[in-house]
Coordinates of C-alpha atoms in Angstrom, one line a residue:
X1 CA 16.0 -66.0 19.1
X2 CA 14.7 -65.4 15.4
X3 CA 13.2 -62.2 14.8
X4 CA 10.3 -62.4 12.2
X5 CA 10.5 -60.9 8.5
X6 CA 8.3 -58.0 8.5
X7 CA 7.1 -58.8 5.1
X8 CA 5.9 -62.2 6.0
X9 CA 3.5 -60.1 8.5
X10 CA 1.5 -58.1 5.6
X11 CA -1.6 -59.0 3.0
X12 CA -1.8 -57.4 0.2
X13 CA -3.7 -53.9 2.2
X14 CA -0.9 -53.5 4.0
X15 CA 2.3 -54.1 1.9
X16 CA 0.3 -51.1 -0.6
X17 CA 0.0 -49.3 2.6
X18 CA 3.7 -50.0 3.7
X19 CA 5.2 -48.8 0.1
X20 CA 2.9 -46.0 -0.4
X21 CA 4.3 -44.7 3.0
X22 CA 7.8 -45.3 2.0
X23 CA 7.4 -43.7 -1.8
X24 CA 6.4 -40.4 0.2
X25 CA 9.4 -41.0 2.7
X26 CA 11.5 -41.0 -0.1
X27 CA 10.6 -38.1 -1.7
X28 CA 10.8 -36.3 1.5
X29 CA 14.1 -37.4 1.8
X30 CA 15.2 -36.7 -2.2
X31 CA 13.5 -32.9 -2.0
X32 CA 14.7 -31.9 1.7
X33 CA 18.9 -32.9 2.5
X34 CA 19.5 -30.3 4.8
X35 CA 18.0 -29.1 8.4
X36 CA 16.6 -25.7 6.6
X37 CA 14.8 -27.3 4.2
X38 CA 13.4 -30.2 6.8
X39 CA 11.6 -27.5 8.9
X40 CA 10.6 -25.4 5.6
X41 CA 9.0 -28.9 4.4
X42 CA 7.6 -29.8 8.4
X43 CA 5.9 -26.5 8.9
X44 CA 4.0 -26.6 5.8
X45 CA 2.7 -29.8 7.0
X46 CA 2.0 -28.6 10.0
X47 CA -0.1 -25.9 9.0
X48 CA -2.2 -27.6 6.6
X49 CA -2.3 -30.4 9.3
X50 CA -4.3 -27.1 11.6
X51 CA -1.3 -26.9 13.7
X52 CA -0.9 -23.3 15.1
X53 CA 2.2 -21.7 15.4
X54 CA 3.4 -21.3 19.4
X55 CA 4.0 -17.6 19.0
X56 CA 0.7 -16.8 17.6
X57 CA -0.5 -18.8 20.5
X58 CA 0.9 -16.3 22.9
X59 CA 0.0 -13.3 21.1
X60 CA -3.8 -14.5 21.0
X61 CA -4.2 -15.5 24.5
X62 CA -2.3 -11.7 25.2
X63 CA -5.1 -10.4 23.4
X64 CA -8.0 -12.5 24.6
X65 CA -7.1 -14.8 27.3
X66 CA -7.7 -17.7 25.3
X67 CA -5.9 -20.8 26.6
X68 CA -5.5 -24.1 24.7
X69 CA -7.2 -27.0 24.7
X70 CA -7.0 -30.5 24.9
X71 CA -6.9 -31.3 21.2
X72 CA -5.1 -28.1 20.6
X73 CA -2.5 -28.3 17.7
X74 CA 0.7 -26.0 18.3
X75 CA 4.3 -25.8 17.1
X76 CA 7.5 -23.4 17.3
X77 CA 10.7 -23.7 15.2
X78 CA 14.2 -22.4 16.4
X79 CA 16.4 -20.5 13.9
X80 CA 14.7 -22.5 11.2
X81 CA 16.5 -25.6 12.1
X82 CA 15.3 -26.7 14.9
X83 CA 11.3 -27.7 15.4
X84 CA 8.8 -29.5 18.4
X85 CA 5.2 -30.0 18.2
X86 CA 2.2 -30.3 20.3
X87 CA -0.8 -32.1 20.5
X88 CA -2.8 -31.1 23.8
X89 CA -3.4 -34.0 25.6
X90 CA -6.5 -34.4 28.7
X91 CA -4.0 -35.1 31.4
X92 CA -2.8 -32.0 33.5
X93 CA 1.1 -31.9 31.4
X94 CA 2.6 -32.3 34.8
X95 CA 2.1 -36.1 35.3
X96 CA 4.2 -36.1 31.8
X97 CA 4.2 -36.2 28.0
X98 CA 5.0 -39.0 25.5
X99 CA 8.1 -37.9 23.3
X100 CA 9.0 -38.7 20.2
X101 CA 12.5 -37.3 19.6
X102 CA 14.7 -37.2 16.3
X103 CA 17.5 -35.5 14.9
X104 CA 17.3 -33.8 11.2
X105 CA 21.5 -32.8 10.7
X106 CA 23.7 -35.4 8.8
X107 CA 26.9 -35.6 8.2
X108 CA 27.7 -33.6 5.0
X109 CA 30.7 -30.4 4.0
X110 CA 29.7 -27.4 5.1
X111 CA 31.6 -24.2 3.0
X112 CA 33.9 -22.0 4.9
X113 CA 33.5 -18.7 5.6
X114 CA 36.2 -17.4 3.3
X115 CA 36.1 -20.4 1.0
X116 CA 36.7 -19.3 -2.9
X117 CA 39.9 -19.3 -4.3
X118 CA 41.6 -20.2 -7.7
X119 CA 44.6 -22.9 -8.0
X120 CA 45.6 -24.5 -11.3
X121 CA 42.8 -23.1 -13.0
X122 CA 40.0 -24.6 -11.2
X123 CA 37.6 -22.5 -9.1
X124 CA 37.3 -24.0 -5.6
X125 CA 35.2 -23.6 -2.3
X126 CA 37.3 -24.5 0.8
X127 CA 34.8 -27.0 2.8
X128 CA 34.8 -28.9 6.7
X129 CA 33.4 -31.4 6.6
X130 CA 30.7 -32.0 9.4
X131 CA 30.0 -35.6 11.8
X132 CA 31.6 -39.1 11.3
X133 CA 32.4 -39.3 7.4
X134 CA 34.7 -41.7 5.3
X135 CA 36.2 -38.8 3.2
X136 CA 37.2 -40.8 0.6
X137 CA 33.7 -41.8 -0.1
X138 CA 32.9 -37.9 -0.8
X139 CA 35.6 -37.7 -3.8
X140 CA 34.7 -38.2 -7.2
X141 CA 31.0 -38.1 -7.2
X142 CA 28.5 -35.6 -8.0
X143 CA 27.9 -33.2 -5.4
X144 CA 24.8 -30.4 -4.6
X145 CA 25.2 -26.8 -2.4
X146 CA 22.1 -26.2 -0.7
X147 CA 22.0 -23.6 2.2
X148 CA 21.3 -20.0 2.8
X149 CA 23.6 -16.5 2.1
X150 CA 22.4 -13.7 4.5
X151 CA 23.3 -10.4 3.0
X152 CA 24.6 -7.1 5.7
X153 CA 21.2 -5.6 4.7
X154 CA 19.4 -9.0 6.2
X155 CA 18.2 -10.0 2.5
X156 CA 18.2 -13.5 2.5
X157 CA 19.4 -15.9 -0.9
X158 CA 18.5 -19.3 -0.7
X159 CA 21.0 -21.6 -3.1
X160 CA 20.0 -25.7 -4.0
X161 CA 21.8 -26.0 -7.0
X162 CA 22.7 -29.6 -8.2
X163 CA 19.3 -31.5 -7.8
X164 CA 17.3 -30.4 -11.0
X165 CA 18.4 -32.3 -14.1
X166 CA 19.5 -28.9 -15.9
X167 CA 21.3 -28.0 -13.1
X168 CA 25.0 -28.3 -13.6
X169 CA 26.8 -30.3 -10.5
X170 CA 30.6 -29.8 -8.3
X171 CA 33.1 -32.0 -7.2
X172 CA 36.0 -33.0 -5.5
X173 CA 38.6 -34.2 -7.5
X174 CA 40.6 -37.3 -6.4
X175 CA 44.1 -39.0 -7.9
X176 CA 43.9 -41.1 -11.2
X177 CA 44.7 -45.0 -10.5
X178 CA 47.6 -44.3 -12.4
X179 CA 49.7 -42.0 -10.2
X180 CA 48.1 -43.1 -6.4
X181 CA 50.7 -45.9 -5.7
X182 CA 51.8 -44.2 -2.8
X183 CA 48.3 -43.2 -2.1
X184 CA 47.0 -46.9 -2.2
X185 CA 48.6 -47.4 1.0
X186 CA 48.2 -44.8 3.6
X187 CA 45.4 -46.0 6.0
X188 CA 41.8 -45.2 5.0
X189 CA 41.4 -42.4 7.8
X190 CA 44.7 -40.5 5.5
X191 CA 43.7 -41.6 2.1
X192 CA 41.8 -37.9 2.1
X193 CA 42.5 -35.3 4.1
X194 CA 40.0 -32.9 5.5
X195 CA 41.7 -30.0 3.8
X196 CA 41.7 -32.0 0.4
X197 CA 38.2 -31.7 0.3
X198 CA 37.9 -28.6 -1.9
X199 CA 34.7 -28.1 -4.2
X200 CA 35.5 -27.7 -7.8
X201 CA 33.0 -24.7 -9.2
X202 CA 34.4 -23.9 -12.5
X203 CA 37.1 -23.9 -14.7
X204 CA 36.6 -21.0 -17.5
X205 CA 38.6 -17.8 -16.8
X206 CA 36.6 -14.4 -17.5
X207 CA 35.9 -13.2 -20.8
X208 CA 37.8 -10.8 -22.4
X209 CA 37.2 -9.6 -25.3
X210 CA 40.4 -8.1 -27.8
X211 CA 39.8 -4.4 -26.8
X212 CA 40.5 -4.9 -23.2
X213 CA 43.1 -8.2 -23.0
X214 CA 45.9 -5.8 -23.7
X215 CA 45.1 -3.5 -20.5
X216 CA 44.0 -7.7 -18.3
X217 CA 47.9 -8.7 -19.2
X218 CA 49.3 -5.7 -17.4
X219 CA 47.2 -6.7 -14.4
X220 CA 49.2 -9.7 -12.8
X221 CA 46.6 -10.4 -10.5
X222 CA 43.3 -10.9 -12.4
X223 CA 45.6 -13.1 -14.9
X224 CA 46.3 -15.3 -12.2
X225 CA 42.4 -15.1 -10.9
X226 CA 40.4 -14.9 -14.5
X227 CA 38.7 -18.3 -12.9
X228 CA 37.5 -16.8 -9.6
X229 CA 36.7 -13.6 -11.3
X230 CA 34.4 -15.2 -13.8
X231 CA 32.5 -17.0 -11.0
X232 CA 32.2 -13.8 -8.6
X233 CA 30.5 -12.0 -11.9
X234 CA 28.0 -15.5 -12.1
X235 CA 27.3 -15.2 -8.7
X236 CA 26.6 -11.5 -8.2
X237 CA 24.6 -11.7 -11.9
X238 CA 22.9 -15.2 -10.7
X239 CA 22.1 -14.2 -7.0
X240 CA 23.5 -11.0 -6.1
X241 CA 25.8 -12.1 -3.6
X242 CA 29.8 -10.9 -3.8
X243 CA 32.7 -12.5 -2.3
X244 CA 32.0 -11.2 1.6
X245 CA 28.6 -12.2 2.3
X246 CA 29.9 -15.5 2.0
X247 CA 31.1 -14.5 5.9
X248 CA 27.5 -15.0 6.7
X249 CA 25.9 -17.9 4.6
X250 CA 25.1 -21.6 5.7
X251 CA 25.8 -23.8 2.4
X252 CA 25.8 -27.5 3.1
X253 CA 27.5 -30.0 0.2
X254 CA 25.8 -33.0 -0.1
X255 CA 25.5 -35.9 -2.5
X256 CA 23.4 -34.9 -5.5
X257 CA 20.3 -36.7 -7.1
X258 CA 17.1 -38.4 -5.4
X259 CA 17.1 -41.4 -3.0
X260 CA 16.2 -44.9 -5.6
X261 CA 14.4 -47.7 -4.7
X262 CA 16.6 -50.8 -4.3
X263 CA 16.4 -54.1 -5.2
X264 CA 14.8 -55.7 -8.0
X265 CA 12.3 -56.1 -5.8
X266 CA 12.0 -52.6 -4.7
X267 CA 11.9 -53.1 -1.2
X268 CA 14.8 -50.8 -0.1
X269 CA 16.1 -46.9 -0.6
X270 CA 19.2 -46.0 -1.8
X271 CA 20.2 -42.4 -0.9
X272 CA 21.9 -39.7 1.4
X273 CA 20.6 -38.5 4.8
X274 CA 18.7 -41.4 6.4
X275 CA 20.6 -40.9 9.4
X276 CA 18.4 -39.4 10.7
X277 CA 15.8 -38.6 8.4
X278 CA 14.5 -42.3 8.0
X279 CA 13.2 -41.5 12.2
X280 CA 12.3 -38.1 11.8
X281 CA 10.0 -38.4 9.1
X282 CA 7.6 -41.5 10.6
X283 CA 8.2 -39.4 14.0
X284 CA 6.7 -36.0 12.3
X285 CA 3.9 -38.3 10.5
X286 CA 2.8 -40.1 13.7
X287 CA 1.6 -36.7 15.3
X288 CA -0.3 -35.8 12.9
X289 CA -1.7 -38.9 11.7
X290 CA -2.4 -41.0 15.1
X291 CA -5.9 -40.9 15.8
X292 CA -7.1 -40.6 19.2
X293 CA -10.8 -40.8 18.4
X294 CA -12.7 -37.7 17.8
X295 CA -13.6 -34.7 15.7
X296 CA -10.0 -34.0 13.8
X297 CA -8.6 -36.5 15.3
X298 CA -9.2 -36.4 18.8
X299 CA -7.4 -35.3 21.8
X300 CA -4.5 -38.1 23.7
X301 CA -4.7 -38.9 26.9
X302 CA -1.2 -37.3 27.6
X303 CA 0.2 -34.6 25.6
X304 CA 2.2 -35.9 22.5
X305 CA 5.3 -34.2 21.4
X306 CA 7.0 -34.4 18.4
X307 CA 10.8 -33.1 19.0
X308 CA 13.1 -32.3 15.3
X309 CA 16.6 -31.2 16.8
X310 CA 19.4 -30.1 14.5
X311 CA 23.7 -30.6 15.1
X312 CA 23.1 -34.6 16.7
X313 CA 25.8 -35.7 14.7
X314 CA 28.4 -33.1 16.7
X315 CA 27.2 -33.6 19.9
X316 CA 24.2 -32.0 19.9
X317 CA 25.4 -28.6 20.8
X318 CA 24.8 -25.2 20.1
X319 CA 21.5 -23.4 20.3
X320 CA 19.7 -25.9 18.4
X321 CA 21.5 -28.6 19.8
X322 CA 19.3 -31.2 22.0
X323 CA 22.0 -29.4 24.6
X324 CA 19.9 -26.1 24.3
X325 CA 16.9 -24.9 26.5
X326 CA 14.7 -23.8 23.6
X327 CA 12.7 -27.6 24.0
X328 CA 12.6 -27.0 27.9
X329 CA 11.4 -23.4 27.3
X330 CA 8.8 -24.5 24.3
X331 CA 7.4 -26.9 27.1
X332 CA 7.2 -23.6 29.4
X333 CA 5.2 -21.7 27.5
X334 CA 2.3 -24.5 26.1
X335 CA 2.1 -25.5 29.9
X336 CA 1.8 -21.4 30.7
X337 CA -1.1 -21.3 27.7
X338 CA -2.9 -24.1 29.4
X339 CA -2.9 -22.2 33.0
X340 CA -0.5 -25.3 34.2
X341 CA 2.7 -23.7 34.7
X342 CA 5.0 -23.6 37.7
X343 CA 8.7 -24.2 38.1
X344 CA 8.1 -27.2 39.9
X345 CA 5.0 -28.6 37.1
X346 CA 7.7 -27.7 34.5
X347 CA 10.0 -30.5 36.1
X348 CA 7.5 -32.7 37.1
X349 CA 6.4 -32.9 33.5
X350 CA 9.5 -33.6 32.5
X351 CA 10.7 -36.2 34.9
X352 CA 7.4 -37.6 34.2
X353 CA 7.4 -37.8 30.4
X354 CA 8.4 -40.8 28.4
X355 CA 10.2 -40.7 25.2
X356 CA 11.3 -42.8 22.4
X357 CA 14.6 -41.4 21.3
X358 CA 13.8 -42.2 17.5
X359 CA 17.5 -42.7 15.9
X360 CA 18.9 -45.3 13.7
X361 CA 20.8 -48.5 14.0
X362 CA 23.5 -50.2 12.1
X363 CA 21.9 -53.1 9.9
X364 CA 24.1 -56.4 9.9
X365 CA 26.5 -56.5 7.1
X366 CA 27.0 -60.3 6.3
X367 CA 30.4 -58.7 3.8
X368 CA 31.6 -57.5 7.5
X369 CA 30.2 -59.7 10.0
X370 CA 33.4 -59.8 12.1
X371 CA 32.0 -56.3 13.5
X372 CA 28.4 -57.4 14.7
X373 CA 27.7 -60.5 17.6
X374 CA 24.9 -61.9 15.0
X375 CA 22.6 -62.4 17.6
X376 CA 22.5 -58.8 19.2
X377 CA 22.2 -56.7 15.7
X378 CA 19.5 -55.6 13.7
X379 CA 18.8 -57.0 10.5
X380 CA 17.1 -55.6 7.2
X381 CA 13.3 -56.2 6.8
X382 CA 12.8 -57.5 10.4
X383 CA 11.2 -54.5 11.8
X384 CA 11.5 -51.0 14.0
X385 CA 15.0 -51.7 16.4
X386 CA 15.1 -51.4 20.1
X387 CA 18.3 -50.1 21.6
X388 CA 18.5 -50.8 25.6
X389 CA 21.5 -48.8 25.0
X390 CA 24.4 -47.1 22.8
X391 CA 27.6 -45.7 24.1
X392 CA 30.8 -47.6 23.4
X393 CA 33.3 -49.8 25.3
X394 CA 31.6 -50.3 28.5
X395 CA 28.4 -48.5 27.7
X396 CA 30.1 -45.1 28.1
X397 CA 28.2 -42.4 27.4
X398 CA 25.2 -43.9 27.5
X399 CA 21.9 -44.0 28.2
X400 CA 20.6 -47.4 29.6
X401 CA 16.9 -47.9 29.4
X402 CA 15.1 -49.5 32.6
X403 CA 13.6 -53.1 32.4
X404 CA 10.4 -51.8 33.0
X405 CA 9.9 -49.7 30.7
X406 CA 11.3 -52.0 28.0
X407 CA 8.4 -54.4 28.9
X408 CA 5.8 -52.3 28.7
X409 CA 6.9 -51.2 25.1
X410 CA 6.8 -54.6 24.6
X411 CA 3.5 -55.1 25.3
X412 CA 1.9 -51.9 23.3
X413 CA 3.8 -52.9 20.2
X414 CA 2.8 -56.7 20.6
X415 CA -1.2 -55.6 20.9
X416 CA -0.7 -53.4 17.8
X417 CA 1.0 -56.0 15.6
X418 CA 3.9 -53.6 15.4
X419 CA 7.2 -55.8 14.3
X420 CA 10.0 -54.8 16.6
X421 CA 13.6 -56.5 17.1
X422 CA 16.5 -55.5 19.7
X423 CA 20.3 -54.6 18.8
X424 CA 23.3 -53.1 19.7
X425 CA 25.9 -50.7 17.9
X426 CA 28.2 -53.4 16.7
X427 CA 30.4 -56.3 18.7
X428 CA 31.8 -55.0 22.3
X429 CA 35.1 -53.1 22.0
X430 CA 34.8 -52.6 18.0
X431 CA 33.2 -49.4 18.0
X432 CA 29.5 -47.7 19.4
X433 CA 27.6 -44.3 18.9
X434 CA 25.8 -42.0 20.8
X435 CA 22.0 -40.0 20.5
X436 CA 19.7 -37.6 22.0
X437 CA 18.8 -40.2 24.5
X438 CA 21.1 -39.5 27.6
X439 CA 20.3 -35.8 27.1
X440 CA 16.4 -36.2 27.8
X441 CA 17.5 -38.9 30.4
X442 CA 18.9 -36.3 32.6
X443 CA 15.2 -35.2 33.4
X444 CA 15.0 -38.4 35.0
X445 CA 12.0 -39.5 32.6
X446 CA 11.9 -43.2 30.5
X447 CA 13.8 -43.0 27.7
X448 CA 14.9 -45.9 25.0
X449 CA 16.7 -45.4 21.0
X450 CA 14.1 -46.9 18.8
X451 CA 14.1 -46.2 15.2
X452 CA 15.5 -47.7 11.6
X453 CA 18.2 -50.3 10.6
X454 CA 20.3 -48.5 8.0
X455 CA 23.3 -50.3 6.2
X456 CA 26.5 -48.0 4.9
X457 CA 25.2 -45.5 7.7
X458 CA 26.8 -42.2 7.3
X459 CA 27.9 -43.0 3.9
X460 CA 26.0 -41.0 0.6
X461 CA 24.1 -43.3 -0.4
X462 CA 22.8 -45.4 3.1
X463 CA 20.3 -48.4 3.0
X464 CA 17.0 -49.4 4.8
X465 CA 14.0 -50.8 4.2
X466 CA 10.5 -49.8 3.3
X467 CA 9.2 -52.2 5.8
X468 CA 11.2 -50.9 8.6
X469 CA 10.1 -47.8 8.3
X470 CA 6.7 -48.4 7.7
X471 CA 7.0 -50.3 11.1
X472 CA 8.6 -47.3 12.7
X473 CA 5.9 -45.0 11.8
X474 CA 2.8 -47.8 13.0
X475 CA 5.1 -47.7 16.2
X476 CA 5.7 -44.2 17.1
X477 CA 1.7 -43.9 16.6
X478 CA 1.1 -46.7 18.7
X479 CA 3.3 -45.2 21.4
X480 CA 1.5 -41.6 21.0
X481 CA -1.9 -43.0 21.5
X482 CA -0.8 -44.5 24.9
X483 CA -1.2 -42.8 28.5
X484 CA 0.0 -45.6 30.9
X485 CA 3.2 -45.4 30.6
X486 CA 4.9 -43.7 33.6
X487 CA 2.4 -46.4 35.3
X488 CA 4.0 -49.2 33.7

């Protein structure tokens, strides 16, 4: 069964609309590469977008009783890496929500807590790396620290160095050609070790000047640390910051340098962090862009829900995990601000809802087609993917979307024109993955990955195509907008 190429689909109106949507994709992606700066960039939009924040919310109808609205426009982050939003629907919440549901993490090096130290005259930060990496494909390229330092007095620094032109850049080091004979043939998985990967800072030993050398020569130990000295002194001159309070900072290493078009033809990006930025952008647009008829939009039939969850590439654990209450408890509160809430409306609505688990799929790679069945993979350019399900070897871990709802999807994208195409994670046995799905499944509501072919996922510099995406946004909208779907 051929799938058709999306841009075979589009006149001239809508292949400008397709890459004007992907030129603002990409600089989403090229400005924001960690899940800090995602929310900073979401809630700005947000705002100007008239969505209130949840808390405020609360405070007001405290103050004045006020409940909200269908039409209503409300959204709540969780320790700034975390975020859903709201658009008040008509229906009473309890006979569900539609859910579009993303992850903002990727896999990256996060610094240690007690990462600097000096060895063979090279300043290093000690680094683990975080999610499914080839570590060898982090070696020898130019690399970027973005993240946050927390001082003991609750002052917060916020670090990106590496993406501005002037800005200077780190790395890992790896062996010359010329000495790795024996590291030519250790197995890919060895070829780097995760302890290898320490972050080259600097290089230049402290200044002294001839008065005071004499007295730095008696003093064993700053001759053997003049590197790490001299970068402590940059960093407490640069941003205040000394050696401990690196006990409580959140710096991320990632892949320096904007996300490219690709192609002579332009019709692909080129950079880090699609996985699974690629989804959570359209995801954030569609709620604030689907139109439901109206003044400012209008109000949906059902509530639409926009849901940004951080650490999906380690399982989604932790308190801004998809494994964490906070989205449960968000739903709590909007549903107690309409006058709607109960225990049991709580988990009706979410038994109720339907969601479109908006993660990405591996793109067929024709230079390794022994890992993909041909005819079950997604392919570049044919549209937004379908996953009936992920897991690996015998579908384990899992979630396996109903028939039903499948065919009803069908039929809303088929009326909107949306291109669509179905896959799987690769040939049975080879491999698999896992997303947010099965955790939302556990509600008992619908729930199906649909989101972005991506080739070299996980990699720094992963692939997709404009046209994709552009489909993945026109569907998430499409799938906002409609209110039959529990019905189906």
């Amino acid at each position: 069964m051929e799938r058709e190429n999306v841009w075979n689909t589009y006149d001239l109106e809508m292949q400008k609309s397709c890459l004007d949507f992907a030129e603002e994709y990409r600089k989403f992606i090229s400005e924001n590469k960690t899940e800090r700066e995602c929310v900073d960039a979401f809630v700005n939009a947000a705002e100007d977008a008239g969505f209130v924040e949840l808390s405020r919310a609360i405070e007001e109808e405290k103050k004045t009783g006020k409940k909200l609205q269908p039409g209503d426009k409300v959204y709540m982050t969780w320790m700034n890496k975390s975020m859903v939003l709201f658009r008040l629907g008509k229906s009473p919440m309890e006979e569900g929500v539609n859910i579009l549901g993303a992850h903002i993490d990727s896999p990256r090096m996060d610094v240690k807590q007690n990462p600097l130290f000096e060895k063979g005259g090279y300043g290093y930060l000690d680094t683990h790396y975080y999610g499914g990496i080839k570590k060898y494909q982090f070696v020898a390229r130019p690399l970027a620290i973005h993240g946050v330092i927390v001082k003991k007095d609750g002052e917060t620094v916020v670090l990106n160095v590496g993406e501005d032109p002037d800005d200077p850049v780190f790395f890992v080091s790896d062996l010359l050609i010329h000495l790795a004979q024996d590291q030519m043939q250790k197995k890919a998985a060895e070829v780097v070790s995760g302890e290898a990967l320490d972050l080259i800072i600097g290089n230049k030993p402290v200044i002294i000047d001839a008065k005071t050398k004499a007295g730095h020569k008696e003093n064993k130990k700053d001759a053997k640390e003049a590197v790490k000295e001299s970068l402590l002194k940059i960093l407490e001159e640069m941003y205040g910051i000394k050696e401990d309070d690196f006990e409580s900072a959140e710096l991320e290493v990632v892949p320096a340098g904007p996300a490219r078009d690709a192609g002579f033809d332009r019709s692909m990006i080129l950079g880090y962090g699609q996985d699974d930025r690629v989804c959570a952008y359209p995801s954030f647009r569609a709620i604030l862009d689907a139109d439901f008829g109206g003044e400012n939009g209008g109000a949906p039939e059902r509530t639409s829900v926009c849901l940004l969850v951080d650490k999906e590439e380690i399982g989604s654990v932790g308190a801004t995990g998809m494994q964490s209450h906070y989205f449960e408890n968000a739903l709590a509160e909007v549903m107690n601000l309409r006058g709607e809430y109960t225990e049991l409306a709580l988990r009706r609505c979410l038994a109720n809802s339907d969601m479109l688990s908006s993660d990405v799929s591996s793109a067929y790679d024709p230079n390794w087609s022994e890992c993909f069945d041909e005819k079950n993979t997604a392919f570049l350019g044919r549209g937004m993917v379908f996953n009936k399900f992920t897991g690996s070897r015998g579908k384990s871990g899992s979630n396996d979307a109903n028939a039903e709802f499948i065919a009803h999807l069908r039929d809303i994208f088929s009326k909107e024109g949306v291109v669509t195409q179905t896959a799987e994670l690769g040939k049975v046995d080879v491999g698999g993955g896992g997303t947010i799905a099965y955790i939302l499944a556990l509600y008992g509501m619908n729930v199906i990955d649909s989101g972005v072919p991506v080739l070299s996922m996980h990699s720094p510099a992963e692939a997709t195509s404009k046209a994709d995406i552009y489909e993945a946004y026109r569907g998430y909208k499409a799938f906002l907008r409609d209110a039959n779907l529990r019905n189906a």
